[in-house]
Short mmCIF file of C-alpha atoms in Angstrom, two decimals:
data_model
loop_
_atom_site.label_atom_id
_atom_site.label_comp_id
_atom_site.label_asym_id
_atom_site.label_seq_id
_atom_site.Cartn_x
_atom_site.Cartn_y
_atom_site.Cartn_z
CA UNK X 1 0.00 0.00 0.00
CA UNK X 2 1.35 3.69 -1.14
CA UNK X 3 0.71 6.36 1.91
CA UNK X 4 1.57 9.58 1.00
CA UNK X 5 3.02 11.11 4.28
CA UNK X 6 3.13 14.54 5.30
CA UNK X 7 6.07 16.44 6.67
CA UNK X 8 7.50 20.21 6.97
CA UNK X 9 9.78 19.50 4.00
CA UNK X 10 6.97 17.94 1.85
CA UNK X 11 5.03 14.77 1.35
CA UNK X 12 6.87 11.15 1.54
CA UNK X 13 5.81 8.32 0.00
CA UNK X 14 5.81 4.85 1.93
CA UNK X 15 5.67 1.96 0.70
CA UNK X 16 4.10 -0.57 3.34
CA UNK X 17 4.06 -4.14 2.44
CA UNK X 18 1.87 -6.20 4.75
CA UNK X 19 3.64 -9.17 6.68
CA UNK X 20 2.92 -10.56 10.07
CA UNK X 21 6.62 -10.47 11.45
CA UNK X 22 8.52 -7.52 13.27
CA UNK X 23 9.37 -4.87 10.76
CA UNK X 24 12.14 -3.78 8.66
CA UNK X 25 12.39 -0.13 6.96
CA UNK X 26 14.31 0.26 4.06
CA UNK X 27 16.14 3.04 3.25
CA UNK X 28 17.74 4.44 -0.21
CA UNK X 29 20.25 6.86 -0.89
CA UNK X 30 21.43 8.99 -3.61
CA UNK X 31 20.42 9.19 -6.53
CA UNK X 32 18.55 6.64 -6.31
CA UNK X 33 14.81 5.80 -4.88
CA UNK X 34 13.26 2.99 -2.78
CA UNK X 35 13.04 0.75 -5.95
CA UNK X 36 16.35 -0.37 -5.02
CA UNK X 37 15.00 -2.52 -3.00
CA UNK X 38 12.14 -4.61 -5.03
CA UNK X 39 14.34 -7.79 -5.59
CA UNK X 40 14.43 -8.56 -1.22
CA UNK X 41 11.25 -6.69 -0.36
CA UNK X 42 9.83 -10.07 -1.75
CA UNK X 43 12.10 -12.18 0.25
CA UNK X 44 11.26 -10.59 3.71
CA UNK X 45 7.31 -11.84 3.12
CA UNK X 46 6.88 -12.55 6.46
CA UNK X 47 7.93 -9.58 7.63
CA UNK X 48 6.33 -5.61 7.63
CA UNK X 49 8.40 -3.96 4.79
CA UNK X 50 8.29 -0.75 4.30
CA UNK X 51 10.37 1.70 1.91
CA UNK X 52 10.52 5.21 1.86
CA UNK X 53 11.02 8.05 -0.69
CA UNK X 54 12.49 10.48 0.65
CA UNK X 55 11.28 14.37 -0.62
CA UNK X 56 12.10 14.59 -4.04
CA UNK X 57 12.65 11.30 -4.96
CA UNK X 58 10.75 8.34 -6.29
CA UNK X 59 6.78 8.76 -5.71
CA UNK X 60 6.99 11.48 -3.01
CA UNK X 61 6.49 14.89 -3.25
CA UNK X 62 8.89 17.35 -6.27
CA UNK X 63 9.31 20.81 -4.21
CA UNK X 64 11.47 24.07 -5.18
CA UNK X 65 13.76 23.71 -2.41
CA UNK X 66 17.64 23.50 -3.42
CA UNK X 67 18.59 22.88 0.36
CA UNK X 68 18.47 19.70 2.08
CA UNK X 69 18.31 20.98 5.82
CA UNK X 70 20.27 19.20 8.86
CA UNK X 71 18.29 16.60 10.39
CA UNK X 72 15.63 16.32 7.50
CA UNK X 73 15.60 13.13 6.25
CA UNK X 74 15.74 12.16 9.95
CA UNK X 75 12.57 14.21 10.54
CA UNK X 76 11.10 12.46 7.06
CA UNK X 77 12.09 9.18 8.22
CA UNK X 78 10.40 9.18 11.92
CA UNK X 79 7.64 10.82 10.25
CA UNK X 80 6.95 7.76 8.20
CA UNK X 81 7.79 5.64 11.58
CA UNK X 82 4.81 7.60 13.87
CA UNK X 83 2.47 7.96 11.13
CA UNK X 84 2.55 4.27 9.97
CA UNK X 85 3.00 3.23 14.05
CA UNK X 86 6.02 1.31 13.32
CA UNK X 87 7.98 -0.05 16.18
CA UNK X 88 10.63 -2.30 16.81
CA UNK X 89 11.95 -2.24 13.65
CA UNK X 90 15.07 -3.11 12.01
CA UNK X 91 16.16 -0.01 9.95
CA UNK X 92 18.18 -0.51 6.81
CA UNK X 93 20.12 2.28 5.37
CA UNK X 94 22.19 2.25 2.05
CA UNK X 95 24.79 4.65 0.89
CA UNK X 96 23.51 7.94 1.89
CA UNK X 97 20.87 6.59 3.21
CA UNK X 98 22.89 4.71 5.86
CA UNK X 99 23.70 7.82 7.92
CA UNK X 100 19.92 8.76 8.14
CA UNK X 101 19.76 5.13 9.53
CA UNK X 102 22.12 5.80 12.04
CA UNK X 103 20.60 9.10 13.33
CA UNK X 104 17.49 7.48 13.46
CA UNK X 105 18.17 4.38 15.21
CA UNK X 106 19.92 7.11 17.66
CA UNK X 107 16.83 9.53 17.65
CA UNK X 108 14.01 6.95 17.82
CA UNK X 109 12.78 4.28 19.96
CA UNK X 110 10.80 2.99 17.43
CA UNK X 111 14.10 1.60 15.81
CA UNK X 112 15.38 -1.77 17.89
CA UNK X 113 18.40 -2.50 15.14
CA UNK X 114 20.38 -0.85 12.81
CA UNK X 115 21.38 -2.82 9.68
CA UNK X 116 23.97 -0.66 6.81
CA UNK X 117 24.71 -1.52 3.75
CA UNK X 118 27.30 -0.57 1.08
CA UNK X 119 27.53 3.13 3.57
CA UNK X 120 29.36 5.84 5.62
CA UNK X 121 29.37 7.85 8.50
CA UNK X 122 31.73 10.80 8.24
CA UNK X 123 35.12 11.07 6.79
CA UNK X 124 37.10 7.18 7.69
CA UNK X 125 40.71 7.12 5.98
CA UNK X 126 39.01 4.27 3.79
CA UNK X 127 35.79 6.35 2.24
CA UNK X 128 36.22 6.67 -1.42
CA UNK X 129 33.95 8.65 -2.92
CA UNK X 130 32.57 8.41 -6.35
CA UNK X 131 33.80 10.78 -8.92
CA UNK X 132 30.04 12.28 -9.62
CA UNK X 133 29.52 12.33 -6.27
CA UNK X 134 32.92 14.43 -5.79
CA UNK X 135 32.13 17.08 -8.39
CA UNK X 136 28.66 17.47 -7.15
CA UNK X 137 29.69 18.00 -3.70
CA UNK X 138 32.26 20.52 -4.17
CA UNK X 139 30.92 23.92 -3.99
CA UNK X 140 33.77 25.57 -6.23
CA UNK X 141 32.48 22.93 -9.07
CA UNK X 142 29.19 24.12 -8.68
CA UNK X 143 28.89 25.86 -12.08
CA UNK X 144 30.43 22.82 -13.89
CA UNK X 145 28.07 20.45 -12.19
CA UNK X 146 25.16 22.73 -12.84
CA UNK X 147 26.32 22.65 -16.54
CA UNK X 148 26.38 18.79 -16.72
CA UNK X 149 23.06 18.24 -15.23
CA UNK X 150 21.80 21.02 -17.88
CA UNK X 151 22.58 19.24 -20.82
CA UNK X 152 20.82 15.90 -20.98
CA UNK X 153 24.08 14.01 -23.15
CA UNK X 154 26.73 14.81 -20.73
CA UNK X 155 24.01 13.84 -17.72
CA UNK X 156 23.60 10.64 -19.53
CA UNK X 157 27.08 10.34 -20.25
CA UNK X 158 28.10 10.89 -16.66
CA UNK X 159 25.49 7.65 -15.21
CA UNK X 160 27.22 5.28 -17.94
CA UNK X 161 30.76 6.54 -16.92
CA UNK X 162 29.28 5.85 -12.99
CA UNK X 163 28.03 2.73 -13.48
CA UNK X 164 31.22 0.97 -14.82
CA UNK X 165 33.62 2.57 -11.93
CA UNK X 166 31.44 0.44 -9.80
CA UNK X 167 31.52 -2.92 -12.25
CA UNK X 168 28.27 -2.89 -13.61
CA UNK X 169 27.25 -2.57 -17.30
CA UNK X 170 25.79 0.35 -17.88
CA UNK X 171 23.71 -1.39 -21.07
CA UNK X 172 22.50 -4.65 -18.81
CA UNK X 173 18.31 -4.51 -19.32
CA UNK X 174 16.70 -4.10 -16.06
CA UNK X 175 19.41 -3.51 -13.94
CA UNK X 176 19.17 -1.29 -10.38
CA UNK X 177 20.30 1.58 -12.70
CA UNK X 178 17.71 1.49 -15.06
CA UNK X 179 14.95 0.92 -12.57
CA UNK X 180 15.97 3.29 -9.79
CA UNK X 181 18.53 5.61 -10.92
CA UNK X 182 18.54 6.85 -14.42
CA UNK X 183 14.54 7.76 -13.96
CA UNK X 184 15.89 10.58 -11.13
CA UNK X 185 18.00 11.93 -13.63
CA UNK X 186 15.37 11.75 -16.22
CA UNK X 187 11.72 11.01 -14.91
CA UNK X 188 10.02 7.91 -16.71
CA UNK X 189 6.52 7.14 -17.11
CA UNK X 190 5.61 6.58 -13.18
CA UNK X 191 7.39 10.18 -11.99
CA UNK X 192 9.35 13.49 -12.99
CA UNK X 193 13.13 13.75 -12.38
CA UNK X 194 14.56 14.20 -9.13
CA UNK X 195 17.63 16.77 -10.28
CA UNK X 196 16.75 19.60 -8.22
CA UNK X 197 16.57 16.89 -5.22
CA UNK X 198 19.85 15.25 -6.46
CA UNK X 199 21.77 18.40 -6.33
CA UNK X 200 20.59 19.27 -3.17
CA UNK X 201 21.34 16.59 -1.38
CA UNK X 202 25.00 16.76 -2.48
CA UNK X 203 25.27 19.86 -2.00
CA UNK X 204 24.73 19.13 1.63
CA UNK X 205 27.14 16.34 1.52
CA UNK X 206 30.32 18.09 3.25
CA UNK X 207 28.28 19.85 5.97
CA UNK X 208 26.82 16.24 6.67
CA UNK X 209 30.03 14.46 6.76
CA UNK X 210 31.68 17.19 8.97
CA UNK X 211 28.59 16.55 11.39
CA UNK X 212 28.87 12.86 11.43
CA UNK X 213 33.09 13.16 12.04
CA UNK X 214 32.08 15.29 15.07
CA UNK X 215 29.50 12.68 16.25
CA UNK X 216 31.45 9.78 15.88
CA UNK X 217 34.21 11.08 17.82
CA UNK X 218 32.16 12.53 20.30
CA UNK X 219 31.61 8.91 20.94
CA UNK X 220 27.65 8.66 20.40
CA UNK X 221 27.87 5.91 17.93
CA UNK X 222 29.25 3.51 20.55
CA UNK X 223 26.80 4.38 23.06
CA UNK X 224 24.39 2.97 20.31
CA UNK X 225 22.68 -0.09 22.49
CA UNK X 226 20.95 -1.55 19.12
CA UNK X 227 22.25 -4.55 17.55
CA UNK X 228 24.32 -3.10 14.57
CA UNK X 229 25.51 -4.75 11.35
CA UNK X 230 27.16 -3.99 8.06
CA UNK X 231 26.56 -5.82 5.05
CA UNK X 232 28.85 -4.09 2.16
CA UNK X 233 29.50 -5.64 -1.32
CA UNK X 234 32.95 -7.25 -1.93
CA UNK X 235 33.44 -5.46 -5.33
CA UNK X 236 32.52 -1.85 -4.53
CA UNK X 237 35.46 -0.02 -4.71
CA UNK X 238 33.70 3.15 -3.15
CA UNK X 239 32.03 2.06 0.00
CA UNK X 240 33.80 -0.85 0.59
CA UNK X 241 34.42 -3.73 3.22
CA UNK X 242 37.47 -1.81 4.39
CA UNK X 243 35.20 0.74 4.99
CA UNK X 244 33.00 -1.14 6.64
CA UNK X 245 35.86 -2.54 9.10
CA UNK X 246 36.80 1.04 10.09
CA UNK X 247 33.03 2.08 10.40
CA UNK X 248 32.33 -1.28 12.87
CA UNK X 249 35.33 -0.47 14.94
CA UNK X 250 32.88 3.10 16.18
CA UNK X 251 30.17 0.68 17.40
CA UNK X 252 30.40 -1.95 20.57
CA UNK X 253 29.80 -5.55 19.33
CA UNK X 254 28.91 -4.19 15.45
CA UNK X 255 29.23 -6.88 12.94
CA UNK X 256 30.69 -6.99 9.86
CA UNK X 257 30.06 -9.62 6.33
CA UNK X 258 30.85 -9.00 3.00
CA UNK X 259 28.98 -10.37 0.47
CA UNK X 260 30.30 -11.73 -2.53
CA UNK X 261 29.37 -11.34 -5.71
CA UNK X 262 27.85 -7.69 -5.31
CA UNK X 263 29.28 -4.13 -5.41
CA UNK X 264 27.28 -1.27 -4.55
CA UNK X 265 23.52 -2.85 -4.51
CA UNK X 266 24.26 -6.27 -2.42
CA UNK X 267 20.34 -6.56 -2.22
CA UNK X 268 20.07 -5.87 -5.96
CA UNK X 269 23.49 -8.07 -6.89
CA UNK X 270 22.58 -10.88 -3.88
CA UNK X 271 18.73 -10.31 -2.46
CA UNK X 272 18.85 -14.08 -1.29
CA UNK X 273 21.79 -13.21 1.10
CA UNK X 274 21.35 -9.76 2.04
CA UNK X 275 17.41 -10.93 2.59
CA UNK X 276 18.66 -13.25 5.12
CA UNK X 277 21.21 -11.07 6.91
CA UNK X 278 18.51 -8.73 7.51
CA UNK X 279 15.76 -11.34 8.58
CA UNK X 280 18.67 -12.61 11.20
CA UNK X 281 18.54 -9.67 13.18
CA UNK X 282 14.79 -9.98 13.91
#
């Protein structure tokens, strides 16, 4: 069932799929949309699922904003929690979306584990960025970035060039790219483009990490209590298992797998064994 959900920033969509078991919210990142996550949303049938667009992505709401504020997809995300009267759930966040995770499972009592995949959480000595993601997060390339997302061969160009720095074809027919990612960079038949959503949240990308450097030193993610685990693919070069090592070692008791055979979708590349990992923590 779609419920449209209503926050300061605008309306979210949630997706909530009926099961009988605890449940488990799934979280995307950028630029992507909740779709990410239609080949294990099957495989967790016994379980609530429930997957979120955040503002300006997917099914929820386009607005004018060009700012992504702090603590907003936090705010968007317990929205969905309260208004859907979720509780004890397992919350799963992937690449930008893992940080929201975090915060939440921090914020909220309504989150009982925290489950990452493929992530971050401030600036680790292992974080590789991707080279989109670089340009559009540096304000002095604003104007180039602007440029690029202007002109609708170099955008297009730019997703193919992405797609094989993280080992997937960029042609391959209904891959995670097609079905989540290139329709926020160019709308399809189900929803307009999510540019003026992309950029924003980019642009908020160094503030964010600065934020989450400070908290994680501060200590806060070790006094955590919540089961915490990190599933990353083997063959993202990005966000990678190393990564994940350094990102466990903020955590007490966090656990750590890497899954082969995936890079940076392990529930798109393996849903059968990210599907489990996740059910485990229930």
């Amino acid at each position: 069932m779609l419920r449209r959900i209503s926050t300061r920033y605008g309306r979210v969509a949630a997706h909530d799929h009926d099961g009988h078991g605890a449940p488990i919210v799934l979280l995307h990142g950028f630029p992507d949309d909740s779709r990410i996550h239609d080949r294990i949303v099957p495989l967790l049938y016994r379980h609530r699922v429930v997957t979120i667009d955040f503002v300006g992505y997917g099914a929820s709401e386009r607005t004018q904003s060009s700012l992504v504020r702090p603590g907003q997809r936090v705010d968007e995300a317990v929205a969905v929690l309260e208004a859907l009267d979720v509780s004890d759930a397992v919350i799963v966040g992937h690449d930008s979306g893992g940080p929201v995770a975090v915060e939440t499972a921090l914020a909220s009592e309504r989150v009982s584990s925290l489950f990452l995949l493929n992530s971050y959480y401030g600036r680790e000595s292992a974080l590789r960025l991707p080279e989109m993601i670089q340009m559009f997060g540096d304000p002095r390339l604003a104007p180039l970035s602007d440029a690029v997302i202007a002109d609708p061969a170099q955008r297009a160009w730019l997703l193919g060039h992405t797609a094989r720095r993280f080992g997937y074809d960029p042609d391959a027919p209904d891959s995670v790219r097609s079905r989540a990612v290139i329709p926020q960079f160019f709308g399809d038949a189900s929803q307009p483009d999510a540019l003026r959503a992309v950029r924003a949240w980019t642009r908020a990308l160094p503030r964010d990490l600065g934020e989450q450097t400070r908290r994680a030193a501060a200590g806060e993610l070790r006094e955590l209590s919540k089961p915490v685990t990190l599933a990353f693919g083997a063959e993202d070069r990005y966000l990678s298992p190393a990564l994940a090592r350094q990102m466990a070692d903020r955590y007490t008791g966090a656990v750590v797998h890497e899954v082969p055979g995936a890079s940076h979708w392990p529930q798109w590349d393996q849903p059968e064994v990210v599907a489990g990992l996740i059910a485990d923590r229930r």
